């Protein structure tokens, strides 16, 4: 017996089956969500090396493309090496090797600074914290020597909050015995992280070598499962999302590295004691849009003041230097690197950072802006499409003074000016009668 798929009874049966299946899935999602989340976490844990590899390859893809386009291809043209599959494979292999070397070197330098300079700097702060507080207390007594009541009050506040600050600083680098105990207890987690990172790095090399093939397979699947217009729209949305993310995240990383290096050079002229620590703080916090410069500058200035309160000019120099550095980043370097990668105004940037930062913490503050930029662009596209279908303009400024729209077109809000009575004008009889009636 041949089944007719266009039979209405068959369609009803499929619809009923899908409805029941959706109901069962919804029931399990509501009442057995813990089991579902446990299953998702298990699958995620198994595929974590693949996820790490995809993330690394996505971030390194612009470096590979830049190396091929601006370094290797010109060399091949000078050597008069004709276009061929062998040339493409050789160029890609060399570009991947250069990118992998730069990536490994960057991780090595980060660990080197962390172990050789940043950790000793934090340990030095912890060891000399009481001395720094005594410096601050002596400075307050010198400034407020004519007002002992205020001096005692401020010193009490310093003692109160310095104890909390000392506990927080000590929590950054715990006692060696406690640290060894924690590491020994979490050795499986550390090995798992290193394993995922190592396997992910290897996977990223394979992904970078065949990224065009993967992209073509994804496009093929899109046109296989969607209508042509829908597939075109899906590809356009994916390209926009990719340009927004890679333009913002990649640009922010490059911008923050440059700012950190400039800060390190400047700190060596101001006070080289904690140049590496302050430069890392400024560079890392600069990745966070809008609030990042403040999150990095304020603790850096406080640290400089605690280290040497008897010479406040260094603190002033650092504050002025950081202000100038952030102005340079915000007005010159940032726009050159980032351009208009998000298309969001200042208000929406703050909104995105606040929302995603509250939901996902620091990671949310970093990726919240490009995510919200994609959502904002999607909503704007839907609104514009619906306006075009209705024959209405899509420019926002045309709706600024709009009162209503009818068959005659747009009607703006009309504010009639108030009529002013001439000074010295006396009321007539009609005015007096109207006033009496109103009373």
CSV table of C-alpha atoms in Angstrom, one decimal:
chain,number,residue,atom,x,y,z
A,1,UNK,CA,0.0,0.0,0.0
A,2,UNK,CA,1.4,3.4,-1.0
A,3,UNK,CA,1.2,6.1,1.6
A,4,UNK,CA,0.0,9.5,0.3
A,5,UNK,CA,1.9,12.1,2.2
A,6,UNK,CA,-0.5,14.9,1.0
A,7,UNK,CA,-3.5,13.0,2.4
A,8,UNK,CA,-5.3,15.2,4.9
A,9,UNK,CA,-5.7,12.4,7.4
A,10,UNK,CA,-2.0,11.8,7.3
A,11,UNK,CA,-1.3,15.5,7.9
A,12,UNK,CA,-3.8,15.4,10.8
A,13,UNK,CA,-2.0,12.4,12.3
A,14,UNK,CA,1.4,14.1,12.0
A,15,UNK,CA,0.1,17.2,13.6
A,16,UNK,CA,-1.5,15.3,16.4
A,17,UNK,CA,1.8,13.3,17.0
A,18,UNK,CA,3.9,16.5,17.0
A,19,UNK,CA,1.5,18.2,19.4
A,20,UNK,CA,1.6,15.3,21.8
A,21,UNK,CA,5.4,15.1,21.6
A,22,UNK,CA,5.7,18.8,22.2
A,23,UNK,CA,3.4,18.4,25.3
A,24,UNK,CA,5.6,15.6,26.6
A,25,UNK,CA,8.8,17.6,26.1
A,26,UNK,CA,7.2,20.7,27.8
A,27,UNK,CA,6.1,18.5,30.7
A,28,UNK,CA,9.6,17.1,31.2
A,29,UNK,CA,11.1,20.6,30.8
A,30,UNK,CA,8.9,22.0,33.5
A,31,UNK,CA,8.9,19.1,36.1
A,32,UNK,CA,12.2,17.4,35.3
A,33,UNK,CA,14.4,20.4,34.3
A,34,UNK,CA,17.2,19.2,36.7
A,35,UNK,CA,17.6,16.0,34.8
A,36,UNK,CA,17.6,17.9,31.5
A,37,UNK,CA,20.2,20.3,32.7
A,38,UNK,CA,22.3,17.5,34.0
A,39,UNK,CA,22.1,15.8,30.6
A,40,UNK,CA,23.1,19.1,28.9
A,41,UNK,CA,26.0,19.6,31.2
A,42,UNK,CA,27.2,16.0,30.6
A,43,UNK,CA,27.1,16.6,26.8
A,44,UNK,CA,28.8,20.0,27.2
A,45,UNK,CA,31.5,18.4,29.3
A,46,UNK,CA,32.2,15.8,26.7
A,47,UNK,CA,32.2,18.3,23.9
A,48,UNK,CA,34.1,21.0,25.8
A,49,UNK,CA,37.4,20.5,23.8
A,50,UNK,CA,35.5,21.0,20.6
A,51,UNK,CA,33.8,24.2,22.0
A,52,UNK,CA,37.2,25.5,23.1
A,53,UNK,CA,38.7,24.7,19.7
A,54,UNK,CA,35.9,26.4,17.9
A,55,UNK,CA,36.2,29.5,20.1
A,56,UNK,CA,40.0,29.7,19.6
A,57,UNK,CA,39.7,29.2,15.9
A,58,UNK,CA,37.0,31.9,15.7
A,59,UNK,CA,39.3,34.4,17.5
A,60,UNK,CA,42.4,33.5,15.5
A,61,UNK,CA,40.7,33.5,12.1
A,62,UNK,CA,41.2,37.2,11.5
A,63,UNK,CA,44.9,36.8,12.3
A,64,UNK,CA,45.2,34.0,9.7
A,65,UNK,CA,43.3,36.0,7.1
A,66,UNK,CA,45.4,39.1,7.7
A,67,UNK,CA,48.7,37.1,7.5
A,68,UNK,CA,47.7,35.5,4.2
A,69,UNK,CA,46.4,38.7,2.6
A,70,UNK,CA,49.1,41.2,3.6
A,71,UNK,CA,52.2,39.1,4.1
A,72,UNK,CA,52.2,35.7,2.3
A,73,UNK,CA,50.2,36.6,-0.9
A,74,UNK,CA,52.5,39.6,-1.7
A,75,UNK,CA,55.5,37.3,-1.2
A,76,UNK,CA,54.1,34.7,-3.6
A,77,UNK,CA,53.3,37.4,-6.2
A,78,UNK,CA,56.9,38.7,-6.0
A,79,UNK,CA,58.2,35.1,-6.4
A,80,UNK,CA,55.8,34.7,-9.3
A,81,UNK,CA,54.3,31.6,-7.8
A,82,UNK,CA,51.1,31.0,-9.9
A,83,UNK,CA,47.8,30.3,-8.3
A,84,UNK,CA,47.3,26.6,-7.6
A,85,UNK,CA,45.8,24.3,-4.9
A,86,UNK,CA,49.3,23.6,-3.7
A,87,UNK,CA,50.0,27.3,-3.3
A,88,UNK,CA,46.8,27.8,-1.3
A,89,UNK,CA,47.6,24.9,1.0
A,90,UNK,CA,51.1,26.1,1.6
A,91,UNK,CA,50.0,29.7,2.3
A,92,UNK,CA,47.4,28.4,4.7
A,93,UNK,CA,49.8,26.1,6.5
A,94,UNK,CA,52.4,28.9,7.0
A,95,UNK,CA,49.7,31.4,8.1
A,96,UNK,CA,48.4,28.8,10.7
A,97,UNK,CA,52.0,28.2,11.9
A,98,UNK,CA,52.6,31.9,12.4
A,99,UNK,CA,49.3,32.4,14.1
A,100,UNK,CA,49.8,29.5,16.4
A,101,UNK,CA,53.3,30.8,17.3
A,102,UNK,CA,51.9,34.2,18.1
A,103,UNK,CA,49.1,32.7,20.2
A,104,UNK,CA,51.5,30.5,22.1
A,105,UNK,CA,54.0,33.4,22.6
A,106,UNK,CA,51.1,35.6,23.9
A,107,UNK,CA,50.1,33.0,26.5
A,108,UNK,CA,53.7,32.5,27.5
A,109,UNK,CA,54.2,36.2,28.0
A,110,UNK,CA,51.0,36.5,30.0
A,111,UNK,CA,52.1,33.6,32.3
A,112,UNK,CA,55.6,35.1,32.6
A,113,UNK,CA,54.2,38.5,33.7
A,114,UNK,CA,51.8,36.7,36.0
A,115,UNK,CA,54.4,34.6,37.7
A,116,UNK,CA,57.5,36.8,37.6
A,117,UNK,CA,56.0,40.3,38.2
A,118,UNK,CA,52.3,40.4,39.0
A,119,UNK,CA,52.2,37.7,41.7
A,120,UNK,CA,55.4,39.1,43.5
A,121,UNK,CA,53.8,42.6,43.3
A,122,UNK,CA,50.7,41.5,45.0
A,123,UNK,CA,52.7,39.5,47.6
A,124,UNK,CA,54.8,42.7,48.2
A,125,UNK,CA,51.6,44.7,48.7
A,126,UNK,CA,50.3,42.1,51.2
A,127,UNK,CA,53.6,42.0,53.1
A,128,UNK,CA,53.9,45.8,53.4
A,129,UNK,CA,50.2,46.6,53.8
A,130,UNK,CA,50.6,47.6,57.4
A,131,UNK,CA,53.4,50.0,56.5
A,132,UNK,CA,51.3,51.5,53.7
A,133,UNK,CA,48.5,52.1,56.2
A,134,UNK,CA,50.9,53.7,58.6
A,135,UNK,CA,52.1,56.0,55.8
A,136,UNK,CA,48.5,57.0,55.1
A,137,UNK,CA,47.8,57.7,58.8
A,138,UNK,CA,50.9,59.8,59.1
A,139,UNK,CA,49.9,61.8,56.0
A,140,UNK,CA,46.4,62.4,57.4
A,141,UNK,CA,47.9,63.6,60.8
A,142,UNK,CA,50.2,66.0,58.9
A,143,UNK,CA,47.4,67.4,56.8
A,144,UNK,CA,44.8,67.7,59.6
A,145,UNK,CA,47.2,68.6,62.4
A,146,UNK,CA,45.1,71.7,63.3
A,147,UNK,CA,41.9,69.6,63.5
A,148,UNK,CA,42.5,66.5,65.6
A,149,UNK,CA,38.8,65.5,65.8
A,150,UNK,CA,38.5,65.1,62.0
A,151,UNK,CA,41.9,63.5,61.9
A,152,UNK,CA,40.8,60.9,64.5
A,153,UNK,CA,37.5,60.2,62.6
A,154,UNK,CA,39.2,59.8,59.3
A,155,UNK,CA,41.9,57.5,60.8
A,156,UNK,CA,39.2,55.3,62.3
A,157,UNK,CA,37.6,55.0,58.9
A,158,UNK,CA,40.9,54.1,57.3
A,159,UNK,CA,41.6,51.4,60.0
A,160,UNK,CA,38.1,50.0,59.5
A,161,UNK,CA,38.1,49.7,55.7
A,162,UNK,CA,41.9,48.9,55.4
A,163,UNK,CA,41.2,45.7,57.3
A,164,UNK,CA,38.5,44.7,54.8
A,165,UNK,CA,40.8,45.7,51.9
A,166,UNK,CA,43.7,43.7,53.4
A,167,UNK,CA,41.5,40.6,53.6
A,168,UNK,CA,40.4,41.1,50.0
A,169,UNK,CA,44.0,41.4,48.8
A,170,UNK,CA,45.0,38.3,50.7
A,171,UNK,CA,42.2,36.4,49.1
A,172,UNK,CA,43.8,37.1,45.7
A,173,UNK,CA,46.9,35.0,46.6
A,174,UNK,CA,46.1,32.7,49.6
A,175,UNK,CA,48.6,31.2,52.0
A,176,UNK,CA,50.9,28.7,50.3
A,177,UNK,CA,49.7,25.8,52.5
A,178,UNK,CA,46.1,26.6,51.7
A,179,UNK,CA,47.0,27.0,48.0
A,180,UNK,CA,48.7,23.6,47.9
A,181,UNK,CA,45.7,22.1,49.6
A,182,UNK,CA,43.3,23.6,47.2
A,183,UNK,CA,45.4,22.6,44.2
A,184,UNK,CA,45.7,19.1,45.4
A,185,UNK,CA,41.9,18.9,45.9
A,186,UNK,CA,41.2,20.3,42.5
A,187,UNK,CA,44.0,18.7,40.6
A,188,UNK,CA,41.5,16.8,38.5
A,189,UNK,CA,39.8,20.1,37.5
A,190,UNK,CA,43.2,21.7,36.6
A,191,UNK,CA,44.2,18.7,34.5
A,192,UNK,CA,40.8,18.7,32.8
A,193,UNK,CA,41.2,22.4,32.0
A,194,UNK,CA,44.6,21.8,30.6
A,195,UNK,CA,43.4,18.8,28.6
A,196,UNK,CA,40.4,20.7,27.2
A,197,UNK,CA,42.7,23.6,26.2
A,198,UNK,CA,45.4,21.5,24.6
A,199,UNK,CA,42.9,19.4,22.6
A,200,UNK,CA,40.9,22.5,21.8
A,201,UNK,CA,44.1,24.2,20.5
A,202,UNK,CA,44.8,21.2,18.2
A,203,UNK,CA,41.2,21.2,17.0
A,204,UNK,CA,41.4,24.9,16.3
A,205,UNK,CA,44.3,24.2,13.9
A,206,UNK,CA,42.2,21.7,11.9
A,207,UNK,CA,39.2,24.2,11.9
A,208,UNK,CA,41.5,27.0,10.6
A,209,UNK,CA,42.9,24.7,7.9
A,210,UNK,CA,39.4,23.9,6.6
A,211,UNK,CA,37.3,26.9,7.6
A,212,UNK,CA,36.1,27.6,4.0
A,213,UNK,CA,35.0,24.0,3.7
A,214,UNK,CA,33.0,24.2,6.9
A,215,UNK,CA,31.4,27.5,5.8
A,216,UNK,CA,30.4,26.0,2.4
A,217,UNK,CA,28.8,23.0,4.1
A,218,UNK,CA,26.8,25.3,6.4
A,219,UNK,CA,25.6,27.3,3.4
A,220,UNK,CA,24.7,24.1,1.6
A,221,UNK,CA,22.6,22.9,4.6
A,222,UNK,CA,20.9,26.4,4.8
A,223,UNK,CA,19.7,26.2,1.2
A,224,UNK,CA,18.7,22.6,1.6
A,225,UNK,CA,16.4,23.2,4.6
A,226,UNK,CA,15.1,26.7,3.9
A,227,UNK,CA,13.5,28.5,1.0
A,228,UNK,CA,15.9,30.5,-1.1
A,229,UNK,CA,14.8,33.9,0.3
A,230,UNK,CA,14.9,32.6,3.8
A,231,UNK,CA,18.3,31.1,3.3
A,232,UNK,CA,19.6,34.4,1.9
A,233,UNK,CA,18.3,36.2,4.9
A,234,UNK,CA,19.8,33.7,7.3
A,235,UNK,CA,23.2,34.0,5.6
A,236,UNK,CA,23.0,37.8,5.8
A,237,UNK,CA,22.1,37.7,9.5
A,238,UNK,CA,25.0,35.3,10.2
A,239,UNK,CA,27.4,37.6,8.3
A,240,UNK,CA,26.1,40.7,10.3
A,241,UNK,CA,26.5,38.8,13.6
A,242,UNK,CA,30.0,37.6,12.7
A,243,UNK,CA,31.1,41.1,11.6
A,244,UNK,CA,29.7,42.6,14.8
A,245,UNK,CA,31.3,40.0,17.2
A,246,UNK,CA,34.6,39.7,15.5
A,247,UNK,CA,34.8,43.4,14.9
A,248,UNK,CA,34.1,44.3,18.5
A,249,UNK,CA,35.8,41.4,20.5
A,250,UNK,CA,38.9,41.3,18.3
A,251,UNK,CA,39.1,45.1,18.1
A,252,UNK,CA,38.7,45.4,21.9
A,253,UNK,CA,41.5,42.8,22.5
A,254,UNK,CA,43.9,44.6,20.2
A,255,UNK,CA,42.9,48.0,21.6
A,256,UNK,CA,43.4,46.8,25.2
A,257,UNK,CA,46.8,45.3,24.4
A,258,UNK,CA,48.0,48.6,22.9
A,259,UNK,CA,46.7,50.6,25.9
A,260,UNK,CA,48.3,48.2,28.3
A,261,UNK,CA,51.7,48.6,26.5
A,262,UNK,CA,51.4,52.4,26.5
A,263,UNK,CA,50.5,52.3,30.2
A,264,UNK,CA,53.5,50.1,31.0
A,265,UNK,CA,55.9,52.6,29.1
A,266,UNK,CA,54.3,55.6,30.9
A,267,UNK,CA,54.4,53.9,34.3
A,268,UNK,CA,58.2,53.4,34.0
A,269,UNK,CA,58.6,57.2,33.9
A,270,UNK,CA,56.2,57.8,36.8
A,271,UNK,CA,57.0,55.0,39.2
A,272,UNK,CA,58.2,51.6,38.0
A,273,UNK,CA,57.5,49.8,41.3
A,274,UNK,CA,54.2,48.4,40.2
A,275,UNK,CA,54.3,49.2,36.5
A,276,UNK,CA,53.4,45.7,35.3
A,277,UNK,CA,50.6,45.3,37.8
A,278,UNK,CA,48.9,48.6,37.0
A,279,UNK,CA,49.4,48.1,33.2
A,280,UNK,CA,47.7,44.7,33.4
A,281,UNK,CA,44.8,46.2,35.4
A,282,UNK,CA,44.4,49.0,32.9
A,283,UNK,CA,44.7,46.7,29.9
A,284,UNK,CA,42.3,44.0,31.2
A,285,UNK,CA,39.6,46.3,32.4
A,286,UNK,CA,39.8,48.3,29.2
A,287,UNK,CA,38.1,45.3,27.4
A,288,UNK,CA,34.9,46.2,29.3
A,289,UNK,CA,33.1,49.0,27.4
A,290,UNK,CA,32.3,52.3,29.0
A,291,UNK,CA,32.9,51.3,32.7
A,292,UNK,CA,36.3,49.5,32.0
A,293,UNK,CA,38.5,52.6,32.2
A,294,UNK,CA,37.0,53.7,35.5
A,295,UNK,CA,37.2,50.2,36.9
A,296,UNK,CA,40.9,50.1,36.1
A,297,UNK,CA,41.9,53.7,36.9
A,298,UNK,CA,40.4,54.1,40.3
A,299,UNK,CA,42.1,51.1,42.0
A,300,UNK,CA,45.4,52.0,40.3
A,301,UNK,CA,45.3,55.5,41.7
A,302,UNK,CA,44.4,54.2,45.1
A,303,UNK,CA,47.3,51.7,45.0
A,304,UNK,CA,49.7,54.4,44.0
A,305,UNK,CA,48.5,56.5,46.9
A,306,UNK,CA,48.8,53.7,49.4
A,307,UNK,CA,52.3,52.8,48.3
A,308,UNK,CA,53.7,56.4,48.7
A,309,UNK,CA,51.2,58.9,50.3
A,310,UNK,CA,54.1,61.1,51.3
A,311,UNK,CA,54.7,62.0,47.6
A,312,UNK,CA,51.2,62.6,46.3
A,313,UNK,CA,52.5,64.1,43.1
A,314,UNK,CA,53.1,60.6,41.7
A,315,UNK,CA,49.4,59.8,42.4
A,316,UNK,CA,48.5,63.1,40.6
A,317,UNK,CA,50.8,62.2,37.7
A,318,UNK,CA,49.2,58.8,37.4
A,319,UNK,CA,45.7,60.1,37.4
A,320,UNK,CA,46.5,62.8,34.8
A,321,UNK,CA,48.3,60.1,32.7
A,322,UNK,CA,45.4,57.7,32.9
A,323,UNK,CA,42.9,60.4,31.9
A,324,UNK,CA,45.0,61.4,28.9
A,325,UNK,CA,45.4,57.7,28.0
A,326,UNK,CA,41.7,57.1,28.1
A,327,UNK,CA,41.0,60.2,26.1
A,328,UNK,CA,43.5,59.0,23.5
A,329,UNK,CA,41.8,55.6,23.5
A,330,UNK,CA,38.2,56.9,23.3
A,331,UNK,CA,38.8,59.6,20.7
A,332,UNK,CA,41.7,58.3,18.5
A,333,UNK,CA,42.8,54.7,19.0
A,334,UNK,CA,39.4,53.1,19.8
A,335,UNK,CA,37.5,54.6,16.8
A,336,UNK,CA,40.4,53.7,14.5
A,337,UNK,CA,40.3,50.0,15.5
A,338,UNK,CA,36.7,49.5,16.3
A,339,UNK,CA,35.0,51.9,14.0
A,340,UNK,CA,31.2,51.6,14.0
A,341,UNK,CA,31.3,47.9,14.8
A,342,UNK,CA,28.2,48.0,17.0
A,343,UNK,CA,26.1,50.9,15.8
A,344,UNK,CA,24.8,51.5,19.4
A,345,UNK,CA,24.5,54.9,21.1
A,346,UNK,CA,25.9,55.5,24.5
A,347,UNK,CA,22.7,54.8,26.3
A,348,UNK,CA,22.2,51.4,24.7
A,349,UNK,CA,25.8,50.5,25.4
A,350,UNK,CA,25.3,51.3,29.1
A,351,UNK,CA,22.0,49.4,29.1
A,352,UNK,CA,23.6,46.3,27.5
A,353,UNK,CA,26.5,46.3,30.0
A,354,UNK,CA,24.2,46.7,32.9
A,355,UNK,CA,21.8,44.0,31.8
A,356,UNK,CA,24.3,41.3,30.7
A,357,UNK,CA,26.7,42.2,33.4
A,358,UNK,CA,24.0,41.6,36.0
A,359,UNK,CA,23.1,38.3,34.4
A,360,UNK,CA,26.5,36.8,33.5
A,361,UNK,CA,29.1,38.9,35.4
A,362,UNK,CA,32.3,40.1,33.8
A,363,UNK,CA,31.9,37.9,30.7
A,364,UNK,CA,28.4,39.4,30.2
A,365,UNK,CA,29.9,42.9,30.4
A,366,UNK,CA,32.4,42.0,27.7
A,367,UNK,CA,30.1,40.2,25.2
A,368,UNK,CA,26.9,42.0,26.2
A,369,UNK,CA,27.4,44.9,23.8
A,370,UNK,CA,27.8,42.9,20.6
A,371,UNK,CA,24.9,40.5,21.6
A,372,UNK,CA,22.6,43.5,22.2
A,373,UNK,CA,23.8,45.1,19.0
A,374,UNK,CA,22.6,42.0,17.1
A,375,UNK,CA,19.3,42.0,18.9
A,376,UNK,CA,18.9,45.8,18.3
A,377,UNK,CA,19.6,45.4,14.6
A,378,UNK,CA,17.1,42.5,14.3
A,379,UNK,CA,14.4,44.5,16.0
A,380,UNK,CA,15.2,47.6,13.9
A,381,UNK,CA,15.1,45.5,10.7
A,382,UNK,CA,11.6,44.0,11.6
A,383,UNK,CA,10.3,47.5,12.3
A,384,UNK,CA,11.6,48.9,9.1
A,385,UNK,CA,10.2,46.0,7.0
A,386,UNK,CA,6.7,46.6,8.5
A,387,UNK,CA,6.9,50.3,8.0
A,388,UNK,CA,7.9,49.8,4.3
A,389,UNK,CA,5.0,47.4,3.8
A,390,UNK,CA,2.7,50.1,5.2
A,391,UNK,CA,4.2,52.8,2.9
A,392,UNK,CA,5.7,54.8,5.8
A,393,UNK,CA,9.2,56.3,6.1
A,394,UNK,CA,11.8,54.5,8.2
A,395,UNK,CA,13.8,57.6,9.2
A,396,UNK,CA,13.3,58.2,12.9
A,397,UNK,CA,13.6,62.0,12.7
A,398,UNK,CA,10.4,62.2,10.6
A,399,UNK,CA,8.5,60.9,13.7
A,400,UNK,CA,10.0,63.4,16.1
A,401,UNK,CA,7.1,66.0,16.0
A,402,UNK,CA,4.5,63.6,14.8
A,403,UNK,CA,1.0,64.0,16.2
A,404,UNK,CA,-1.0,61.5,14.0
A,405,UNK,CA,-1.1,60.1,10.5
A,406,UNK,CA,-4.2,59.9,8.4
A,407,UNK,CA,-5.1,59.7,4.7
A,408,UNK,CA,-3.7,63.2,4.1
A,409,UNK,CA,-0.3,62.2,5.5
A,410,UNK,CA,1.8,63.3,8.5
A,411,UNK,CA,0.5,65.9,10.9
A,412,UNK,CA,3.0,67.5,13.3
A,413,UNK,CA,2.2,68.7,16.9
A,414,UNK,CA,1.2,72.3,16.7
A,415,UNK,CA,1.9,74.4,19.8
A,416,UNK,CA,-0.3,77.6,19.7
A,417,UNK,CA,1.4,80.6,21.3
A,418,UNK,CA,-0.4,82.1,24.2
A,419,UNK,CA,-2.0,85.5,23.6
A,420,UNK,CA,-0.6,88.2,25.9
A,421,UNK,CA,-2.9,91.0,27.1
A,422,UNK,CA,-1.6,94.5,26.5
A,423,UNK,CA,-0.5,96.2,29.7
A,424,UNK,CA,-3.0,98.8,31.0
A,425,UNK,CA,-5.9,97.3,29.0
A,426,UNK,CA,-9.1,97.7,30.9
A,427,UNK,CA,-11.9,95.1,30.9
A,428,UNK,CA,-15.0,96.1,29.0
A,429,UNK,CA,-18.5,95.3,29.9
A,430,UNK,CA,-18.5,92.0,28.0
A,431,UNK,CA,-15.4,90.9,29.9
A,432,UNK,CA,-17.0,91.9,33.2
A,433,UNK,CA,-20.2,89.9,32.4
A,434,UNK,CA,-18.2,86.8,31.3
A,435,UNK,CA,-16.3,87.0,34.6
A,436,UNK,CA,-19.5,87.2,36.6
A,437,UNK,CA,-21.0,84.3,34.8
A,438,UNK,CA,-17.9,82.2,35.3
A,439,UNK,CA,-18.0,82.9,39.0
